[in-house]
Structure formats: C-alpha cells, structure tokens
Short mmCIF file of N, CA and C in Angstrom, two decimals:
data_model
loop_
_atom_site.label_atom_id
_atom_site.label_comp_id
_atom_site.label_asym_id
_atom_site.label_seq_id
_atom_site.Cartn_x
_atom_site.Cartn_y
_atom_site.Cartn_z
N VAL A 1 109.94 -0.88 -185.89
CA VAL A 1 109.49 0.22 -185.38
C VAL A 1 108.07 0.22 -185.20
N SER A 2 107.30 -0.17 -186.24
CA SER A 2 105.74 -0.18 -186.14
C SER A 2 105.39 -1.04 -185.21
N PHE A 3 105.84 -2.28 -185.14
CA PHE A 3 105.55 -3.23 -184.09
C PHE A 3 105.77 -2.83 -182.73
N ILE A 4 106.70 -2.07 -182.43
CA ILE A 4 106.77 -1.54 -181.11
C ILE A 4 105.90 -0.33 -180.94
N VAL A 5 105.40 0.71 -181.79
CA VAL A 5 104.34 1.79 -181.50
C VAL A 5 103.12 0.81 -181.32
N LEU A 6 102.57 -0.20 -182.11
CA LEU A 6 101.62 -0.82 -182.30
C LEU A 6 101.26 -1.51 -181.04
N SER A 7 102.30 -2.41 -180.47
CA SER A 7 102.30 -3.01 -179.37
C SER A 7 102.32 -2.05 -178.06
N THR A 8 102.94 -0.97 -178.04
CA THR A 8 103.03 -0.17 -177.00
C THR A 8 101.42 0.40 -176.68
N ILE A 9 100.94 0.92 -177.85
CA ILE A 9 99.43 1.36 -177.88
C ILE A 9 98.53 0.38 -177.36
N LEU A 10 98.48 -0.83 -177.92
CA LEU A 10 97.74 -1.97 -177.44
C LEU A 10 98.03 -2.35 -176.02
N PHE A 11 99.22 -2.24 -175.55
CA PHE A 11 99.17 -2.53 -174.02
C PHE A 11 99.00 -1.56 -173.29
N ALA A 12 99.24 -0.34 -173.64
CA ALA A 12 98.56 0.85 -172.98
C ALA A 12 97.10 0.89 -172.63
N THR A 13 96.47 0.47 -173.86
CA THR A 13 94.97 0.32 -173.73
C THR A 13 94.40 -0.81 -172.95
N VAL A 14 95.06 -1.85 -172.99
CA VAL A 14 94.82 -3.15 -172.22
C VAL A 14 95.07 -2.72 -170.75
N PHE A 15 96.32 -2.21 -170.34
CA PHE A 15 96.50 -2.07 -168.94
C PHE A 15 95.65 -1.34 -168.29
N ARG A 16 95.45 -0.06 -169.07
CA ARG A 16 94.28 1.18 -168.65
C ARG A 16 92.89 0.31 -168.40
N VAL A 17 92.52 -0.50 -169.23
CA VAL A 17 91.27 -1.31 -168.85
C VAL A 17 91.44 -1.99 -167.38
N PHE A 18 92.64 -2.52 -167.44
CA PHE A 18 92.82 -3.48 -166.14
C PHE A 18 93.01 -2.31 -165.07
N GLU A 19 93.90 -1.25 -165.05
CA GLU A 19 93.90 -0.04 -164.06
C GLU A 19 92.67 0.22 -163.52
N ARG A 20 91.44 0.62 -164.52
CA ARG A 20 90.38 0.82 -164.06
C ARG A 20 89.46 -0.02 -163.01
N SER A 21 89.43 -1.38 -163.59
CA SER A 21 88.97 -2.67 -163.04
C SER A 21 89.67 -3.06 -161.61
N LEU A 22 90.81 -2.75 -161.74
CA LEU A 22 91.37 -2.93 -160.31
C LEU A 22 92.12 -1.71 -159.43
N GLY A 23 91.05 -0.83 -159.88
CA GLY A 23 91.63 0.69 -158.97
C GLY A 23 91.57 0.58 -157.83
N PRO A 24 90.44 -0.27 -157.17
CA PRO A 24 90.51 -0.26 -155.59
C PRO A 24 91.51 -1.21 -154.97
N LEU A 25 92.22 -2.48 -155.80
CA LEU A 25 93.20 -2.97 -155.30
C LEU A 25 94.37 -2.03 -155.39
N PHE A 26 94.85 -1.11 -156.47
CA PHE A 26 95.87 -0.78 -156.70
C PHE A 26 95.87 0.56 -155.61
N VAL A 27 94.82 1.25 -154.98
CA VAL A 27 94.75 1.99 -154.20
C VAL A 27 95.26 1.37 -152.87
N TYR A 28 94.60 0.01 -152.42
CA TYR A 28 95.28 -0.45 -151.52
C TYR A 28 96.63 -0.66 -151.45
N LEU A 29 97.21 -1.16 -152.55
CA LEU A 29 98.72 -1.55 -152.53
C LEU A 29 99.58 -0.53 -152.73
N LYS A 30 98.92 0.64 -152.86
CA LYS A 30 99.94 2.09 -153.04
C LYS A 30 100.30 2.44 -151.86
N ARG A 31 100.02 1.96 -150.55
CA ARG A 31 100.66 2.30 -149.33
C ARG A 31 101.82 1.55 -149.27
N TRP A 32 101.89 0.68 -149.93
CA TRP A 32 103.25 -0.63 -149.77
C TRP A 32 104.31 -0.33 -150.74
N ALA A 33 104.02 0.65 -151.55
CA ALA A 33 104.83 0.97 -152.73
C ALA A 33 106.23 1.64 -151.92
N HIS A 34 106.26 2.58 -151.28
CA HIS A 34 107.42 3.35 -150.75
C HIS A 34 108.16 2.36 -149.74
N PRO A 35 107.65 1.35 -149.06
CA PRO A 35 108.52 0.64 -147.94
C PRO A 35 108.98 -0.60 -148.87
N LEU A 36 108.39 -1.13 -149.93
CA LEU A 36 108.93 -2.09 -150.98
C LEU A 36 110.46 -1.38 -151.93
N VAL A 37 110.04 -0.23 -152.12
CA VAL A 37 111.24 0.51 -152.72
C VAL A 37 112.27 0.42 -151.82
N ARG A 38 112.01 1.06 -150.46
CA ARG A 38 113.17 1.07 -149.72
C ARG A 38 114.18 -0.36 -149.44
N VAL A 39 113.04 -1.13 -149.20
CA VAL A 39 113.55 -2.78 -148.84
C VAL A 39 114.51 -3.32 -150.24
N THR A 40 113.83 -3.01 -151.32
CA THR A 40 114.44 -3.53 -152.41
C THR A 40 115.90 -2.98 -152.77
N VAL A 41 115.80 -1.37 -152.68
CA VAL A 41 117.11 -0.57 -152.67
C VAL A 41 118.01 -1.18 -151.66
N GLY A 42 117.49 -1.30 -150.64
CA GLY A 42 118.36 -1.87 -149.32
C GLY A 42 119.22 -3.35 -149.77
N VAL A 43 118.26 -4.22 -150.01
CA VAL A 43 118.76 -5.39 -150.42
C VAL A 43 119.79 -5.48 -151.80
N CYS A 44 119.43 -4.59 -152.53
CA CYS A 44 120.31 -4.68 -153.86
C CYS A 44 121.59 -3.98 -153.21
N LEU A 45 121.67 -3.12 -152.15
CA LEU A 45 122.96 -2.52 -151.78
C LEU A 45 123.87 -3.50 -151.00
N VAL A 46 122.97 -4.49 -150.36
CA VAL A 46 123.63 -5.53 -149.60
C VAL A 46 124.22 -6.38 -150.26
N SER A 47 123.49 -6.55 -151.39
CA SER A 47 124.09 -7.80 -152.41
C SER A 47 125.27 -7.35 -153.14
N PHE A 48 125.46 -6.10 -153.53
CA PHE A 48 126.24 -5.51 -153.94
C PHE A 48 127.90 -5.77 -153.50
N GLY A 49 127.45 -5.40 -152.19
CA GLY A 49 128.60 -5.32 -151.36
C GLY A 49 129.19 -6.57 -150.91
N ILE A 50 128.08 -7.75 -150.79
CA ILE A 50 128.51 -9.06 -150.69
C ILE A 50 129.23 -9.54 -151.93
N ALA A 51 128.71 -9.28 -153.12
CA ALA A 51 129.34 -9.87 -154.36
C ALA A 51 130.54 -9.14 -154.60
N GLY A 52 130.74 -7.71 -154.22
CA GLY A 52 131.88 -7.35 -154.64
C GLY A 52 131.61 -6.63 -156.29
N LYS A 53 130.53 -6.58 -156.65
CA LYS A 53 130.18 -6.18 -157.68
C LYS A 53 128.88 -5.12 -158.07
N LEU A 54 128.95 -4.04 -158.58
CA LEU A 54 127.96 -3.19 -158.90
C LEU A 54 126.94 -3.69 -159.88
N TYR A 55 125.67 -3.35 -159.43
CA TYR A 55 124.62 -3.84 -160.40
C TYR A 55 124.77 -5.35 -161.04
N GLY A 56 124.50 -6.17 -160.09
CA GLY A 56 124.72 -7.55 -160.63
C GLY A 56 126.03 -8.16 -160.70
N THR A 57 126.40 -8.60 -161.49
CA THR A 57 127.81 -9.21 -161.91
C THR A 57 128.51 -8.20 -162.82
N GLU A 58 127.86 -7.13 -163.22
CA GLU A 58 128.46 -6.42 -164.19
C GLU A 58 129.83 -5.43 -163.95
N ILE A 59 129.81 -4.70 -162.94
CA ILE A 59 130.98 -4.06 -162.97
C ILE A 59 131.61 -4.34 -161.22
N ASP A 60 133.07 -4.70 -161.56
CA ASP A 60 133.70 -5.63 -160.63
C ASP A 60 134.05 -4.26 -159.63
N PHE A 61 134.04 -4.18 -158.45
CA PHE A 61 134.41 -3.39 -157.53
C PHE A 61 136.08 -2.92 -157.68
N ALA A 62 137.00 -3.95 -158.01
CA ALA A 62 138.34 -3.87 -158.09
C ALA A 62 138.73 -2.81 -159.14
N ASP A 63 137.69 -3.05 -160.09
CA ASP A 63 137.61 -2.09 -161.28
C ASP A 63 137.57 -0.80 -161.08
N LEU A 64 136.29 -0.50 -160.28
CA LEU A 64 135.87 0.77 -160.08
C LEU A 64 136.45 1.36 -159.00
N PHE A 65 136.93 0.73 -157.92
CA PHE A 65 137.34 1.35 -156.68
C PHE A 65 138.75 1.13 -156.00
N GLY A 66 139.15 0.19 -157.13
CA GLY A 66 140.73 -0.07 -156.95
C GLY A 66 140.97 -0.49 -155.36
N PRO A 67 141.83 0.16 -154.69
CA PRO A 67 142.48 -0.29 -153.36
C PRO A 67 141.25 -0.18 -152.20
N LEU A 68 140.33 0.73 -152.49
CA LEU A 68 139.01 0.83 -151.51
C LEU A 68 138.14 -0.25 -151.80
N ASN A 69 138.11 -1.14 -152.56
CA ASN A 69 137.19 -2.42 -152.79
C ASN A 69 136.67 -2.90 -151.60
N SER A 70 137.50 -3.22 -150.71
CA SER A 70 136.90 -3.84 -149.54
C SER A 70 136.26 -2.76 -148.50
N THR A 71 136.48 -1.41 -148.61
CA THR A 71 136.02 -0.60 -147.78
C THR A 71 134.66 -0.37 -148.32
N MET A 72 134.56 -0.14 -149.90
CA MET A 72 133.29 -0.01 -150.35
C MET A 72 132.36 -1.10 -150.32
N GLN A 73 132.86 -2.17 -150.26
CA GLN A 73 131.88 -3.23 -149.88
C GLN A 73 131.19 -3.18 -148.60
N GLY A 74 131.97 -2.97 -147.37
CA GLY A 74 131.64 -2.87 -146.34
C GLY A 74 130.49 -1.63 -146.01
N LEU A 75 130.96 -0.38 -146.85
CA LEU A 75 129.88 0.55 -146.45
C LEU A 75 128.49 0.15 -147.69
N LEU A 76 128.62 -0.61 -148.55
CA LEU A 76 127.42 -0.98 -149.05
C LEU A 76 126.59 -1.75 -148.24
N ILE A 77 127.28 -2.83 -147.53
CA ILE A 77 126.49 -3.74 -146.72
C ILE A 77 125.86 -2.90 -145.65
N ILE A 78 126.72 -2.13 -144.97
CA ILE A 78 126.08 -1.45 -143.95
C ILE A 78 124.91 -0.49 -144.31
N GLY A 79 125.11 0.50 -145.44
CA GLY A 79 124.19 1.11 -145.60
C GLY A 79 122.79 0.53 -146.15
N GLY A 80 123.19 -0.61 -147.08
CA GLY A 80 122.01 -1.19 -147.57
C GLY A 80 121.18 -2.06 -146.34
N GLY A 81 122.01 -2.48 -145.01
CA GLY A 81 121.35 -2.93 -144.01
C GLY A 81 120.33 -1.78 -143.47
N ALA A 82 120.92 -0.39 -143.30
CA ALA A 82 120.38 0.74 -142.71
C ALA A 82 119.28 0.96 -143.58
N THR A 83 119.24 0.94 -144.95
CA THR A 83 118.11 1.16 -145.67
C THR A 83 116.85 0.29 -145.60
N VAL A 84 117.41 -1.06 -145.67
CA VAL A 84 116.17 -2.19 -145.22
C VAL A 84 115.52 -1.65 -143.85
N ALA A 85 116.26 -1.38 -142.96
CA ALA A 85 115.79 -0.94 -141.64
C ALA A 85 114.94 0.46 -141.48
N GLY A 86 115.59 1.27 -142.41
CA GLY A 86 114.72 2.70 -142.52
C GLY A 86 115.52 3.73 -141.74
N ILE A 87 117.00 3.47 -141.54
CA ILE A 87 117.73 4.53 -140.66
C ILE A 87 118.82 4.98 -141.81
N GLY A 88 118.84 6.49 -141.67
CA GLY A 88 119.69 7.19 -142.54
C GLY A 88 119.63 7.07 -143.99
N VAL A 89 118.34 6.65 -144.48
CA VAL A 89 117.98 6.62 -146.02
C VAL A 89 118.62 7.43 -146.94
N ARG A 90 118.10 8.90 -146.56
CA ARG A 90 118.64 9.91 -147.34
C ARG A 90 119.86 10.00 -147.45
N THR A 91 120.68 9.78 -146.34
CA THR A 91 122.22 9.71 -146.47
C THR A 91 122.84 8.63 -147.31
N VAL A 92 122.32 7.44 -147.18
CA VAL A 92 122.49 6.33 -147.96
C VAL A 92 122.21 6.43 -149.42
N SER A 93 121.29 7.20 -149.63
CA SER A 93 120.59 7.77 -151.07
C SER A 93 121.61 8.54 -151.86
N ILE A 94 122.35 9.33 -150.84
CA ILE A 94 123.09 10.56 -151.55
C ILE A 94 124.40 9.64 -151.81
N PHE A 95 124.86 8.98 -151.07
CA PHE A 95 126.01 8.02 -151.39
C PHE A 95 125.83 7.18 -152.54
N SER A 96 124.57 6.49 -152.57
CA SER A 96 124.38 5.52 -153.66
C SER A 96 124.32 6.40 -155.00
N ILE A 97 123.86 7.64 -154.79
CA ILE A 97 123.84 8.25 -156.27
C ILE A 97 125.23 8.80 -156.66
N ALA A 98 125.86 9.08 -155.55
CA ALA A 98 127.43 9.49 -155.88
C ALA A 98 128.13 8.28 -156.45
N ILE A 99 127.92 7.26 -155.80
CA ILE A 99 128.49 5.76 -156.61
C ILE A 99 128.27 5.59 -158.20
N TYR A 100 126.68 6.12 -158.37
CA TYR A 100 126.24 5.94 -159.71
C TYR A 100 127.12 6.90 -160.62
N LEU A 101 126.98 8.09 -160.22
CA LEU A 101 127.76 9.28 -160.99
C LEU A 101 129.17 8.84 -161.27
N TYR A 102 130.05 8.18 -160.12
CA TYR A 102 131.28 7.82 -160.40
C TYR A 102 131.50 6.62 -161.19
N ALA A 103 130.63 5.84 -161.27
CA ALA A 103 130.45 4.76 -162.27
C ALA A 103 130.19 4.91 -163.56
N ALA A 104 129.37 6.37 -163.74
CA ALA A 104 129.26 6.64 -164.90
C ALA A 104 130.38 7.43 -165.49
N THR A 105 131.38 8.24 -164.88
CA THR A 105 132.49 8.76 -165.05
C THR A 105 133.51 7.82 -165.64
N VAL A 106 133.39 6.58 -164.88
CA VAL A 106 134.44 5.72 -165.30
C VAL A 106 134.05 4.54 -166.68
N PHE A 107 132.55 4.26 -166.56
CA PHE A 107 132.28 3.29 -167.43
C PHE A 107 131.37 3.91 -168.43
N GLY A 108 131.31 5.26 -168.51
CA GLY A 108 130.58 6.07 -169.46
C GLY A 108 129.23 5.57 -169.69
N SER A 109 128.58 5.94 -170.81
CA SER A 109 126.95 5.48 -171.17
C SER A 109 126.58 4.10 -170.49
N TYR A 110 127.33 3.24 -170.64
CA TYR A 110 127.09 1.68 -170.42
C TYR A 110 126.19 1.89 -168.91
N VAL A 111 126.60 2.71 -168.10
CA VAL A 111 125.94 2.83 -166.77
C VAL A 111 124.51 3.08 -166.76
N LEU A 112 123.96 3.72 -168.12
CA LEU A 112 122.70 4.20 -168.25
C LEU A 112 121.76 2.96 -168.30
N THR A 113 122.07 1.80 -168.47
CA THR A 113 121.61 0.75 -168.42
C THR A 113 121.07 0.76 -167.10
N TYR A 114 121.58 1.07 -166.02
CA TYR A 114 121.14 0.96 -164.57
C TYR A 114 120.39 2.13 -164.15
N THR A 115 119.82 2.89 -164.95
CA THR A 115 119.12 4.05 -164.25
C THR A 115 117.73 3.68 -163.58
N ASP A 116 117.54 2.14 -163.62
CA ASP A 116 116.54 2.07 -162.48
C ASP A 116 116.71 2.12 -161.18
N HIS A 117 118.04 1.74 -160.95
CA HIS A 117 118.58 1.93 -159.36
C HIS A 117 118.84 3.36 -159.22
N LEU A 118 119.24 4.09 -160.17
CA LEU A 118 119.23 5.58 -159.77
C LEU A 118 117.90 6.24 -159.48
N GLY A 119 116.74 5.77 -160.26
CA GLY A 119 115.57 6.09 -159.78
C GLY A 119 114.98 5.68 -158.61
N GLY A 120 115.59 4.66 -157.86
CA GLY A 120 115.03 4.23 -156.56
C GLY A 120 115.89 5.07 -155.48
N TYR A 121 117.14 5.32 -155.94
CA TYR A 121 117.93 6.10 -154.95
C TYR A 121 117.30 7.82 -154.98
N ILE A 122 117.04 8.16 -156.10
CA ILE A 122 116.16 9.41 -156.00
C ILE A 122 115.04 9.38 -155.51
N LEU A 123 114.04 8.61 -155.58
CA LEU A 123 112.80 8.52 -154.71
C LEU A 123 113.20 8.51 -153.29
N LEU A 124 114.17 7.66 -152.78
CA LEU A 124 114.45 7.50 -151.30
C LEU A 124 115.05 8.90 -150.81
N LEU A 125 115.89 9.59 -151.68
CA LEU A 125 116.28 11.07 -151.39
C LEU A 125 115.20 12.14 -151.31
N MET A 126 114.10 11.71 -152.14
CA MET A 126 112.93 12.74 -151.98
C MET A 126 112.21 12.22 -150.79
N LEU A 127 111.80 11.13 -150.52
CA LEU A 127 110.93 10.70 -149.74
C LEU A 127 111.39 10.17 -148.07
N GLY A 128 112.55 9.87 -148.36
CA GLY A 128 113.15 9.52 -146.82
C GLY A 128 112.92 8.01 -146.63
N ALA A 129 113.04 7.79 -145.29
CA ALA A 129 112.78 6.27 -145.01
C ALA A 129 111.16 5.95 -144.88
N GLY A 130 110.24 6.80 -144.92
CA GLY A 130 108.85 6.79 -144.91
C GLY A 130 108.27 6.58 -143.41
N SER A 131 107.12 6.33 -143.55
CA SER A 131 106.27 5.91 -142.01
C SER A 131 106.67 4.71 -141.62
N TRP A 132 106.90 3.56 -142.24
CA TRP A 132 107.12 2.19 -141.90
C TRP A 132 108.94 1.99 -141.52
N SER A 133 109.24 3.00 -140.81
CA SER A 133 110.85 2.63 -140.72
C SER A 133 111.20 2.70 -139.09
N LEU A 134 112.67 2.28 -138.91
CA LEU A 134 113.16 2.46 -137.61
C LEU A 134 113.25 4.34 -137.26
N GLU A 135 113.51 4.98 -138.20
CA GLU A 135 113.76 6.24 -138.03
C GLU A 135 112.23 7.00 -137.54
N ASN A 136 111.32 6.50 -138.17
CA ASN A 136 109.81 7.08 -137.63
C ASN A 136 109.64 6.58 -136.37
N LEU A 137 109.65 5.23 -136.27
CA LEU A 137 109.82 4.43 -134.83
C LEU A 137 110.18 5.19 -133.67
N LEU A 138 111.27 5.61 -133.98
CA LEU A 138 112.50 6.15 -133.03
C LEU A 138 112.25 7.77 -132.88
N HIS A 139 111.51 8.32 -133.80
CA HIS A 139 111.31 9.71 -134.10
C HIS A 139 112.62 10.50 -134.23
N ARG A 140 113.62 9.66 -135.12
CA ARG A 140 114.61 10.30 -135.60
C ARG A 140 114.70 10.58 -136.83
N GLY A 141 115.80 11.32 -137.56
CA GLY A 141 115.57 11.49 -138.89
C GLY A 141 114.96 12.75 -139.30
N HIS A 142 114.22 13.53 -138.24
CA HIS A 142 113.18 14.62 -138.49
C HIS A 142 114.10 15.55 -138.94
N MET A 143 113.48 16.28 -140.04
CA MET A 143 114.72 17.48 -140.56
C MET A 143 113.83 18.59 -139.92
N SER A 144 114.72 19.77 -140.35
CA SER A 144 113.97 21.13 -140.05
C SER A 144 112.74 21.51 -140.86
N PRO A 145 111.85 22.30 -140.22
CA PRO A 145 110.64 22.61 -141.20
C PRO A 145 110.96 23.33 -142.47
N SER A 146 111.96 24.25 -142.40
CA SER A 146 112.36 24.78 -143.79
C SER A 146 112.96 24.01 -144.90
N LEU A 147 113.75 22.95 -144.45
CA LEU A 147 114.19 21.80 -145.42
C LEU A 147 113.23 20.90 -145.57
N ARG A 148 112.31 20.65 -144.97
CA ARG A 148 111.08 19.95 -145.04
C ARG A 148 110.07 20.56 -146.09
N SER A 149 110.02 21.74 -146.00
CA SER A 149 109.17 22.50 -146.85
C SER A 149 109.64 22.51 -148.49
N HIS A 150 111.07 22.70 -148.75
CA HIS A 150 111.70 22.57 -149.75
C HIS A 150 111.48 21.19 -150.22
N LEU A 151 111.71 20.18 -149.66
CA LEU A 151 111.61 18.71 -150.20
C LEU A 151 110.01 18.44 -150.57
N GLN A 152 109.03 19.06 -149.87
CA GLN A 152 107.77 18.56 -150.11
C GLN A 152 107.62 18.99 -151.58
N ILE A 153 108.15 20.22 -152.57
CA ILE A 153 107.93 20.32 -153.58
C ILE A 153 108.28 19.08 -154.69
N PHE A 154 109.07 18.12 -154.26
CA PHE A 154 109.47 17.19 -155.24
C PHE A 154 108.48 15.80 -154.74
N VAL A 155 107.98 15.82 -153.50
CA VAL A 155 107.21 14.49 -153.16
C VAL A 155 106.36 14.09 -154.41
N PRO A 156 105.35 14.85 -154.97
CA PRO A 156 104.65 14.58 -156.12
C PRO A 156 105.31 13.88 -157.32
N MET A 157 106.58 14.31 -157.34
CA MET A 157 107.47 13.92 -158.53
C MET A 157 108.10 12.47 -158.35
N ALA A 158 108.34 11.91 -157.20
CA ALA A 158 109.31 11.09 -156.57
C ALA A 158 108.98 9.63 -157.36
N PHE A 159 107.60 9.20 -157.51
CA PHE A 159 107.28 7.80 -158.18
C PHE A 159 107.36 7.97 -159.49
N PRO A 160 106.86 9.23 -160.17
CA PRO A 160 106.82 9.41 -161.73
C PRO A 160 108.49 9.30 -162.31
N ILE A 161 109.17 9.75 -161.49
CA ILE A 161 110.62 10.07 -161.84
C ILE A 161 111.25 8.60 -161.79
N MET A 162 110.87 7.90 -160.69
CA MET A 162 111.41 6.68 -160.67
C MET A 162 111.09 5.80 -161.76
N ARG A 163 109.46 6.01 -162.08
CA ARG A 163 109.13 4.87 -163.30
C ARG A 163 109.74 5.38 -164.59
N MET A 164 109.95 6.43 -164.56
CA MET A 164 110.51 7.08 -165.85
C MET A 164 112.02 6.48 -166.01
N LEU A 165 112.69 6.54 -165.01
CA LEU A 165 114.16 6.11 -165.07
C LEU A 165 114.20 4.70 -165.26
N PHE A 166 113.18 3.76 -164.74
CA PHE A 166 113.18 2.33 -164.83
C PHE A 166 112.79 2.10 -166.23
N GLY A 167 112.00 2.79 -166.95
CA GLY A 167 111.66 2.78 -168.32
C GLY A 167 112.80 3.02 -169.22
N PHE A 168 113.48 4.15 -168.85
CA PHE A 168 114.75 4.54 -169.55
C PHE A 168 115.77 3.47 -169.56
N GLY A 169 116.01 2.90 -168.16
CA GLY A 169 117.21 1.87 -168.23
C GLY A 169 116.48 0.68 -169.03
N ILE A 170 115.32 0.18 -169.13
CA ILE A 170 114.76 -1.06 -169.96
C ILE A 170 115.14 -0.49 -171.64
N MET A 171 114.85 0.43 -171.73
CA MET A 171 114.85 0.92 -173.38
C MET A 171 116.33 1.27 -173.77
N PHE A 172 117.04 1.41 -172.65
CA PHE A 172 118.51 1.80 -172.95
C PHE A 172 119.20 0.25 -173.21
N ALA A 173 118.91 -0.54 -172.32
CA ALA A 173 119.48 -1.95 -172.40
C ALA A 173 119.13 -2.81 -173.67
N ALA A 174 117.92 -2.31 -174.17
CA ALA A 174 117.52 -2.94 -175.17
C ALA A 174 118.17 -2.60 -176.67
#
C-alpha cells in the first residue's frame, strides 16, 4: 500500500510538471479528444459485433444474449459504424449503456472491470456526435432548445466522468 501511495504522489507530481510544460500542446490536442472518443467507441462496438464477444474475448454473446446472439452482433456492428460516422450517437450510447447494465445483471461485479467502456458511452450520451460528425455536417441530430439546455448542465462533467470511470476500471481489474 505504501508503494502505491508513494508512486501515485510521485507520478502526480512529475505529470503536473509535464502538464505545465506541455500546456500549449494539450490545449491544441484537446479539440481532438471528443472525436477520438467517438471513433474509439465506434470501433470497439464494431469489433464486439464481429467477434461475437463483449469487451474483447471476455463475455460471449451466446452466454449473454442466447438466441438473440446474431441480432445483437448485427446491431453492434451497425451501431458502431454509425458512431464512427457520427450518426445517432446518443441513441447508440443509450443502447450501449443498456447492454452494459444488462451484462452487469448477468455477470455481476465482474463487469465493473469494463467501466472504461461505460465512461465512453456516458461521454457520448452527454456530448452527442460533436462538431466533426455527419450529424453536424448534414444538420441532423439537433435537439429542442429545452432538451439542449438540460444537457448543457452535464457538458463540463463529461470528460471528468469518463476519466474517473476509466481509472475505476483499471483499479478494479488490478
């Protein structure tokens, strides 16, 4: 425990120095964060659908979905492709969160190892497709001003929530 505490303090200090010195670069790279999350989540969903396994090779679709195995594979491939393109991202995020919660009911606390995926889904639910997406290009996916104002409350929390869930998943897996 002492080693973990000391190494955490050491790395937090070292990375803070790097963060300050690389500040201008991080500000430039920050604009790429949302599209990278969207593409990463989309590619993950496509790979889950192709492999027929959720979260890499861990959870077999046949064990999770039974006779709906092939249907779920197709839906994940289509949803992942749509997410990469930036179409219907919030809908796919809700679907992905529902799959995560269903997997948690079936496999219990083991699924907490994959909270990093949940963080990406929640971020995309909060932020949507973003400016570099087909939804934005085609002027689709715009929501009512009242719904947009309700979601604006969560926008500043999207990346911190994703980072916390990513860290939780790593700690839980260890």
